[in-house]
Short mmCIF file of C-alpha atoms in Angstrom, two decimals:
data_model
loop_
_atom_site.label_atom_id
_atom_site.label_comp_id
_atom_site.label_asym_id
_atom_site.label_seq_id
_atom_site.Cartn_x
_atom_site.Cartn_y
_atom_site.Cartn_z
CA MET A 1 15.84 2.19 18.59
CA THR A 2 13.09 1.60 21.67
CA ASN A 3 13.01 -1.51 23.10
CA THR A 4 10.37 -3.02 25.05
CA GLN A 5 11.93 -2.52 28.26
CA ALA A 6 12.56 1.11 27.37
CA ARG A 7 8.85 1.54 27.39
CA ASN A 8 8.66 1.12 31.09
CA THR A 9 4.88 0.10 30.54
CA LYS A 10 2.89 -2.72 32.52
CA VAL A 11 2.28 -5.96 31.32
CA MET A 12 -1.73 -5.36 31.70
CA ASN A 13 -4.32 -8.06 30.45
CA ARG A 14 -6.76 -7.93 27.14
CA PHE A 15 -9.51 -9.02 28.77
CA ASP A 16 -9.21 -6.49 32.27
CA LEU A 17 -8.75 -3.78 29.73
CA THR A 18 -11.35 -4.43 27.42
CA GLN A 19 -13.99 -4.67 30.10
CA ARG A 20 -12.64 -1.27 31.87
CA LEU A 21 -13.78 0.36 28.36
CA VAL A 22 -16.84 -1.19 27.49
CA THR A 23 -18.09 -0.14 31.04
CA LYS A 24 -17.24 2.87 30.14
CA LEU A 25 -19.38 3.08 26.83
CA LYS A 26 -22.56 4.62 25.88
CA ASP A 27 -23.50 4.38 21.89
CA GLU A 28 -19.87 4.61 21.08
CA ALA A 29 -18.60 2.03 18.10
CA VAL A 30 -16.64 -0.66 18.79
CA ILE A 31 -14.86 -2.45 15.86
CA GLY A 32 -12.78 -5.90 17.57
CA GLY A 33 -10.11 -7.00 15.65
CA ILE A 34 -9.68 -10.96 14.58
CA GLY A 35 -9.10 -13.44 17.07
CA ASN A 36 -8.70 -12.95 20.98
CA THR A 37 -8.94 -9.40 20.76
CA ASN A 38 -12.69 -9.47 19.46
CA PHE A 39 -13.24 -12.49 21.66
CA ASP A 40 -12.65 -10.50 24.78
CA LEU A 41 -14.85 -7.80 23.51
CA TRP A 42 -17.34 -10.50 23.41
CA ALA A 43 -16.95 -12.01 26.31
CA ALA A 44 -17.20 -8.38 28.23
CA GLY A 45 -20.67 -8.38 27.10
CA HIS A 46 -22.23 -8.33 23.91
CA ARG A 47 -23.77 -5.01 22.44
CA PRO A 48 -25.10 -3.95 19.36
CA GLU A 49 -22.76 -1.28 18.93
CA ASN A 50 -20.03 -3.76 18.77
CA PHE A 51 -18.71 -5.35 15.41
CA TYR A 52 -16.62 -8.72 15.30
CA MET A 53 -14.18 -9.75 12.51
CA LEU A 54 -13.87 -13.56 11.20
CA GLY A 55 -11.22 -12.63 9.11
CA SER A 56 -9.52 -10.01 6.98
CA MET A 57 -6.83 -9.94 9.73
CA GLY A 58 -5.42 -5.95 10.35
CA LEU A 59 -8.46 -4.13 9.22
CA ALA A 60 -9.96 -3.29 12.32
CA PHE A 61 -8.52 0.32 11.97
CA PRO A 62 -9.71 0.33 8.26
CA ILE A 63 -13.45 -0.96 9.51
CA ALA A 64 -13.32 1.67 12.06
CA LEU A 65 -12.27 4.53 9.93
CA GLY A 66 -15.35 3.62 7.39
CA VAL A 67 -17.64 3.62 10.51
CA ALA A 68 -15.89 7.09 12.35
CA LEU A 69 -16.36 8.67 8.42
CA ALA A 70 -19.84 7.59 7.98
CA GLN A 71 -20.82 8.72 11.41
CA PRO A 72 -19.04 11.85 12.57
CA LYS A 73 -20.69 12.65 15.75
CA ARG A 74 -19.96 9.00 16.85
CA ARG A 75 -17.18 7.51 18.95
CA VAL A 76 -15.82 5.04 16.78
CA PHE A 77 -12.97 2.24 18.92
CA ALA A 78 -11.01 -0.11 16.96
CA LEU A 79 -9.23 -2.79 19.00
CA GLU A 80 -6.75 -4.37 17.31
CA GLY A 81 -3.73 -6.93 17.89
CA ASP A 82 -0.09 -6.24 17.19
CA GLY A 83 0.30 -8.80 14.74
CA SER A 84 -2.67 -7.77 12.70
CA LEU A 85 -1.55 -4.26 12.80
CA LEU A 86 1.60 -5.32 11.62
CA MET A 87 -0.46 -6.42 8.35
CA GLN A 88 -1.45 -3.45 7.54
CA LEU A 89 0.67 -0.53 8.85
CA GLY A 90 -0.44 1.69 5.64
CA CYS A 91 -3.67 2.36 7.41
CA LEU A 92 -1.85 4.60 9.74
CA ALA A 93 -0.71 7.15 7.46
CA THR A 94 -4.46 6.92 5.86
CA ILE A 95 -5.75 7.71 9.05
CA ALA A 96 -3.29 10.61 9.98
CA THR A 97 -3.93 11.83 6.60
CA LEU A 98 -7.90 12.25 6.92
CA ALA A 99 -7.86 12.63 10.61
CA PRO A 100 -11.29 12.00 12.36
CA LYS A 101 -11.28 13.18 15.80
CA ASN A 102 -14.51 10.71 16.70
CA LEU A 103 -11.27 7.77 16.35
CA THR A 104 -9.61 6.06 19.18
CA MET A 105 -7.74 3.29 17.95
CA VAL A 106 -5.84 0.71 20.93
CA VAL A 107 -3.34 -1.75 19.80
CA MET A 108 -2.68 -5.00 22.14
CA ASP A 109 0.55 -5.73 22.13
CA ASN A 110 2.10 -9.20 23.32
CA GLY A 111 4.70 -9.44 20.89
CA ILE A 112 3.06 -13.00 19.78
CA TYR A 113 0.41 -14.74 17.45
CA GLN A 114 -1.08 -15.98 21.00
CA ILE A 115 -3.77 -17.93 18.78
CA THR A 116 -1.96 -19.57 16.62
CA GLY A 117 0.70 -20.85 19.12
CA SER A 118 2.55 -18.12 20.39
CA GLN A 119 5.07 -17.68 17.63
CA PRO A 120 6.89 -13.84 18.53
CA THR A 121 5.86 -11.63 15.58
CA PRO A 122 9.08 -10.09 13.61
CA ALA A 123 8.69 -7.14 15.72
CA ALA A 124 8.52 -8.21 18.92
CA GLY A 125 10.93 -6.86 21.21
CA HIS A 126 12.49 -4.59 18.35
CA THR A 127 9.56 -2.50 16.57
CA ASP A 128 7.85 0.53 18.78
CA LEU A 129 4.59 0.54 17.35
CA ILE A 130 3.56 3.43 18.87
CA ALA A 131 6.58 5.03 17.34
CA VAL A 132 5.59 3.86 14.23
CA ALA A 133 2.18 5.47 14.29
CA VAL A 134 3.66 8.35 15.36
CA ALA A 135 5.89 8.83 12.17
CA SER A 136 2.88 7.80 10.30
CA GLY A 137 1.64 11.27 11.47
CA LEU A 138 -0.41 10.30 14.25
CA ALA A 139 1.11 12.69 16.99
CA ASN A 140 -1.34 11.45 19.40
CA SER A 141 -0.50 8.29 19.99
CA SER A 142 1.05 6.54 23.07
CA TRP A 143 1.87 3.59 25.47
CA ALA A 144 -0.44 3.38 28.78
CA ALA A 145 1.79 2.80 31.53
CA ASP A 146 -0.61 1.08 33.66
CA GLU A 147 -4.17 0.45 33.61
CA ASP A 148 -4.92 3.76 35.25
CA ASP A 149 -3.36 5.47 32.23
CA PHE A 150 -5.56 3.42 30.01
CA GLU A 151 -8.61 4.38 31.32
CA ARG A 152 -7.53 8.52 31.27
CA LEU A 153 -6.27 8.14 27.80
CA ILE A 154 -9.49 6.56 26.83
CA GLU A 155 -11.43 9.35 28.37
CA GLN A 156 -8.75 11.36 27.19
CA SER A 157 -9.89 10.44 23.62
CA MET A 158 -13.50 11.34 23.80
CA SER A 159 -12.87 14.85 23.27
CA ALA A 160 -9.62 14.80 21.15
CA THR A 161 -9.13 17.30 18.07
CA VAL A 162 -7.71 14.03 16.37
CA PRO A 163 -7.56 10.51 16.25
CA THR A 164 -6.11 8.76 19.06
CA LEU A 165 -4.03 5.47 19.19
CA ILE A 166 -3.37 3.71 22.33
CA GLY A 167 -0.64 1.41 22.88
CA VAL A 168 -0.93 -1.49 25.48
CA ARG A 169 1.73 -4.04 26.30
CA ILE A 170 -0.44 -7.26 27.38
CA ASP A 171 0.20 -10.81 28.63
CA ASP A 172 0.24 -14.03 26.78
CA LYS A 173 -3.47 -15.29 27.56
CA PRO A 174 -5.86 -16.59 25.33
CA GLY A 175 -9.25 -14.53 24.94
CA THR A 176 -11.75 -15.02 27.45
CA GLY A 177 -14.82 -15.97 25.70
CA THR A 178 -15.74 -17.09 21.97
CA THR A 179 -17.65 -14.99 19.43
CA ARG A 180 -20.47 -16.49 17.65
CA ARG A 181 -19.60 -16.92 14.28
CA ASP A 182 -22.55 -15.86 12.14
CA PRO A 183 -21.15 -12.95 10.22
CA VAL A 184 -24.75 -12.04 9.09
CA GLN A 185 -26.24 -11.89 12.52
CA ILE A 186 -23.28 -9.45 13.53
CA ARG A 187 -23.19 -7.51 10.56
CA GLU A 188 -27.19 -6.51 10.71
CA ARG A 189 -27.12 -6.27 14.41
CA PHE A 190 -24.39 -3.89 14.26
CA MET A 191 -26.25 -1.86 11.59
CA HIS A 192 -28.83 -1.85 14.33
CA GLY A 193 -26.79 -0.42 16.51
CA MET A 194 -25.47 2.15 14.32
CA GLY A 195 -29.19 3.75 13.70
CA VAL A 196 -29.09 2.66 9.88
CA ARG A 197 -31.77 -0.11 10.13
CA GLN A 198 -34.49 -1.50 12.05
CA PRO A 199 -35.07 -4.85 12.86
CA LEU A 200 -37.26 -6.94 10.72
CA MET B 1 -31.12 5.53 -18.19
CA ALA B 2 -29.13 7.85 -19.80
CA ALA B 3 -28.94 10.96 -17.45
CA ALA B 4 -25.20 11.17 -17.97
CA THR B 5 -24.42 10.78 -21.78
CA GLU B 6 -27.29 13.60 -22.16
CA GLN B 7 -25.95 15.65 -19.76
CA SER B 8 -22.77 15.61 -21.50
CA SER B 9 -24.17 16.33 -24.61
CA ALA B 10 -26.01 18.92 -23.34
CA GLN B 11 -23.16 20.81 -22.15
CA GLY B 12 -21.46 19.96 -25.62
CA THR B 13 -18.76 17.77 -25.35
CA ALA B 14 -18.62 14.47 -25.74
CA PRO B 15 -19.19 11.85 -23.39
CA THR B 16 -16.43 9.92 -21.63
CA TRP B 17 -16.57 6.77 -19.76
CA HIS B 18 -14.90 8.75 -16.41
CA GLY B 19 -17.50 11.19 -16.58
CA ILE B 20 -20.58 8.46 -17.07
CA VAL B 21 -18.94 6.41 -14.12
CA LEU B 22 -18.80 9.54 -12.17
CA GLU B 23 -22.04 10.82 -12.97
CA THR B 24 -23.12 7.11 -11.91
CA LEU B 25 -21.67 7.46 -8.82
CA LYS B 26 -23.42 10.41 -7.82
CA ARG B 27 -26.65 9.13 -8.68
CA ASN B 28 -26.34 6.10 -6.61
CA GLU B 29 -25.38 8.53 -3.69
CA ILE B 30 -21.68 6.75 -3.74
CA ARG B 31 -19.59 9.37 -2.09
CA LEU B 32 -16.67 7.58 -0.20
CA THR B 33 -14.62 6.39 -3.44
CA PRO B 34 -11.16 5.16 -1.98
CA TYR B 35 -8.48 4.34 -4.53
CA VAL B 36 -5.37 2.75 -4.92
CA PRO B 37 -4.07 4.79 -8.43
CA ASP B 38 -4.07 3.17 -11.83
CA LYS B 39 -2.76 5.21 -14.90
CA VAL B 40 -6.06 4.38 -16.68
CA LEU B 41 -8.09 5.76 -13.93
CA THR B 42 -6.15 9.15 -13.69
CA PRO B 43 -8.67 11.09 -15.07
CA LEU B 44 -11.60 9.84 -12.87
CA ILE B 45 -9.48 10.10 -9.80
CA LYS B 46 -9.11 13.75 -10.77
CA ASN B 47 -12.32 14.33 -11.41
CA LEU B 48 -13.38 12.77 -8.27
CA HIS B 49 -10.79 14.97 -6.43
CA ALA B 50 -12.55 18.08 -7.96
CA ASP B 51 -15.96 17.51 -7.01
CA PRO B 52 -16.61 18.14 -3.37
CA TYR B 53 -19.66 15.45 -3.28
CA PHE B 54 -17.10 13.08 -3.20
CA ASN B 55 -14.96 12.29 -0.21
CA THR B 56 -11.90 10.20 -2.54
CA PHE B 57 -8.14 9.58 -1.32
CA PRO B 58 -5.63 7.13 -1.39
CA THR B 59 -4.98 4.27 0.27
CA ALA B 60 -1.94 2.34 0.95
CA ARG B 61 -3.39 -1.18 -0.09
CA GLU B 62 -6.45 -2.28 -1.82
CA GLU B 63 -7.85 -4.51 1.00
CA GLU B 64 -7.37 -1.61 3.59
CA ALA B 65 -9.98 0.71 1.23
CA VAL B 66 -12.42 -2.28 0.96
CA GLY B 67 -11.76 -2.31 4.79
CA ILE B 68 -12.83 1.30 4.68
CA VAL B 69 -16.27 1.36 2.43
CA SER B 70 -17.39 -1.76 4.30
CA GLY B 71 -17.12 0.01 7.71
CA ALA B 72 -18.94 3.22 6.02
CA TRP B 73 -21.77 1.01 4.41
CA MET B 74 -22.20 -0.65 7.77
CA ALA B 75 -22.76 3.07 9.36
CA GLY B 76 -24.74 4.14 6.17
CA MET B 77 -22.52 5.52 3.85
CA ARG B 78 -22.29 4.14 0.40
CA GLY B 79 -18.73 3.42 -1.09
CA ALA B 80 -16.98 2.30 -4.16
CA VAL B 81 -13.45 1.16 -4.27
CA LEU B 82 -11.06 2.08 -7.41
CA MET B 83 -8.24 -0.47 -8.74
CA GLN B 84 -6.30 -2.11 -11.06
CA THR B 85 -5.93 -5.19 -11.80
CA SER B 86 -2.98 -6.24 -9.73
CA GLY B 87 -4.84 -4.58 -6.97
CA PHE B 88 -7.74 -6.74 -7.51
CA ALA B 89 -5.21 -9.57 -7.02
CA THR B 90 -4.51 -8.89 -3.20
CA LEU B 91 -8.14 -9.14 -2.11
CA ALA B 92 -8.83 -13.16 -2.53
CA ASN B 93 -8.74 -12.94 1.66
CA VAL B 94 -10.80 -10.03 2.17
CA LEU B 95 -13.67 -11.32 0.01
CA ALA B 96 -14.03 -14.52 1.27
CA SER B 97 -13.65 -13.60 4.97
CA LEU B 98 -15.63 -9.87 4.95
CA ALA B 99 -17.55 -8.57 2.13
CA VAL B 100 -19.19 -12.08 0.90
CA PRO B 101 -19.72 -14.01 4.22
CA TYR B 102 -20.98 -10.71 5.93
CA GLN B 103 -23.18 -9.76 2.57
CA ILE B 104 -21.90 -6.47 2.09
CA PRO B 105 -22.81 -4.22 -0.87
CA LEU B 106 -18.92 -4.32 -2.15
CA ILE B 107 -18.71 -1.81 -5.53
CA MET B 108 -15.26 -2.37 -7.13
CA PHE B 109 -14.35 -0.76 -10.39
CA VAL B 110 -11.32 -2.33 -11.81
CA SER B 111 -9.23 -1.26 -14.29
CA GLU B 112 -8.17 -3.92 -16.48
CA ARG B 113 -4.47 -4.34 -17.32
CA GLY B 114 -2.74 -7.08 -18.85
CA THR B 115 -4.93 -7.87 -22.06
CA LEU B 116 -5.25 -6.02 -25.73
CA GLY B 117 -1.58 -4.41 -26.02
CA GLU B 118 -0.08 -5.42 -22.41
CA PHE B 119 3.71 -4.81 -22.24
CA ASN B 120 4.58 -6.16 -19.00
CA TYR B 121 4.32 -9.83 -18.83
CA GLY B 122 3.11 -9.78 -14.65
CA GLN B 123 0.51 -7.87 -15.63
CA ALA B 124 -0.78 -10.31 -17.87
CA LEU B 125 -0.44 -13.22 -15.99
CA VAL B 126 -1.84 -11.77 -12.76
CA CYS B 127 -4.83 -10.55 -15.03
CA ARG B 128 -5.48 -13.87 -15.83
CA THR B 129 -6.14 -14.80 -12.18
CA MET B 130 -9.03 -12.10 -11.59
CA ARG B 131 -12.04 -13.78 -13.01
CA PRO B 132 -11.31 -17.23 -11.47
CA VAL B 133 -11.23 -15.62 -8.32
CA LEU B 134 -14.36 -13.94 -8.83
CA ASP B 135 -16.44 -17.18 -10.13
CA SER B 136 -14.63 -18.94 -7.67
CA LEU B 137 -16.66 -16.59 -4.93
CA ALA B 138 -19.60 -16.71 -7.17
CA MET B 139 -19.32 -12.76 -7.32
CA GLU B 140 -21.04 -10.87 -9.70
CA HIS B 141 -18.84 -9.45 -12.52
CA HIS B 142 -19.23 -7.39 -15.93
CA THR B 143 -16.71 -6.02 -18.41
CA ILE B 144 -17.20 -3.33 -19.89
CA THR B 145 -15.99 -2.80 -23.23
CA ARG B 146 -18.44 -0.18 -24.73
CA LEU B 147 -19.25 2.93 -23.97
CA ASP B 148 -23.10 3.05 -24.87
CA GLU B 149 -23.53 -0.13 -22.08
CA LEU B 150 -21.25 1.53 -19.25
CA GLU B 151 -24.04 3.75 -17.76
CA PHE B 152 -26.50 0.55 -17.51
CA ILE B 153 -24.49 -1.90 -16.84
CA ALA B 154 -22.57 0.33 -13.70
CA ASP B 155 -26.34 2.12 -12.81
CA ARG B 156 -27.66 -1.50 -12.64
CA SER B 157 -25.26 -3.58 -11.16
CA ILE B 158 -24.69 -1.15 -8.28
CA LYS B 159 -28.89 -0.95 -7.59
CA GLN B 160 -28.34 -4.61 -7.51
CA ALA B 161 -25.54 -4.94 -5.38
CA ILE B 162 -27.12 -2.81 -2.77
CA THR B 163 -30.42 -4.69 -3.29
CA THR B 164 -29.18 -7.94 -2.73
CA GLN B 165 -26.49 -7.20 -0.49
CA ALA B 166 -23.97 -8.57 -2.91
CA PRO B 167 -20.40 -7.45 -3.77
CA VAL B 168 -19.94 -6.64 -7.50
CA ALA B 169 -16.65 -6.25 -9.70
CA LEU B 170 -16.81 -4.07 -12.62
CA ILE B 171 -14.27 -4.43 -15.01
CA LEU B 172 -13.11 -1.52 -17.15
CA ASN B 173 -11.70 -3.26 -20.46
CA PRO B 174 -9.37 -1.36 -22.53
CA LEU B 175 -12.12 -1.27 -25.46
CA LEU B 176 -13.52 1.33 -23.16
CA THR B 177 -10.46 3.51 -21.67
CA GLY B 178 -7.90 3.03 -24.08
CA GLY B 179 -6.18 0.95 -21.37
CA LYS B 180 -2.36 1.86 -20.98
CA VAL B 181 -0.04 0.84 -23.67
CA PHE B 182 3.86 1.13 -24.49
CA ASN B 183 5.46 4.43 -24.28
CA LYS B 184 9.09 4.56 -24.59
#
């Protein structure tokens, strides 16, 4: 069993990592999972290519998979929390089978449900989500050792021939901003960002 | 309207419910068809796999498939999810937090278990939750019982879902499909 200590990975910060990602982006899609994950995506600076989830916990990777299948030439990022991913582990098998090379998944692992009161997840300290991903068939899955390694893995994923999953250990800080909770506008702006619609 | 029916007749074969569904999906440019399998849906799933027009694959859960077709639609590709009644019963959260509030034309084909000869009490019970959930969210849904009405209902409902940006559930009743019967 691989436990948290054995990972030897630095505890980083969600907002800092999200900013490091967003700085690198041009027209790539980013799907932000519920709660702090998309709050920090919002706080890193809104872009029309961002999609913010306001529910449906665990569906950031499946939604991103749909975008990646529809637009194979566009790079698609998905940012998901560890608790959210635990809700939908089966999607890792689906993604491994379909293997879209334009999909980069990031799982932000702090071992807690921060937003609901920081209760530990059932996986905390015992389940290695990257090992789960590898066992699901996503061979290109790895923990980021530190911020530089995270940036390196992100850049490497841009030209990967298989889907990429990056695990980052993060601290227990809440999200930095709060996404404007207007689902229709979020969806419409995202569709403009994806180039499938023009503004009215 | 009866293009699929005519095509089947021209080939000298009797129209089937699954043939009509496949042709109606194609005519409406619905290529992405993830599913969680069901015995009754087997011929449809088999034919979708056999037709290179479609990108069809199993998912581990129905809500996963809903996420996939939602993402695809927002990025310009149309999809529909295939499932059975008990699978629909897992969807209340994703319908209420993704498909309905974001105004996503989620198209669902639900093979109806739990009625007209059901042998599994659990299926009979879970079936009774389906229409109240759909009604509580004011979602469009139709129960299709007749072969001669299938193409009209499916084709019109798909077009309505897309143009009004609202989800729809098309419930395939045992009167249409034959359903699943006790077979020892």
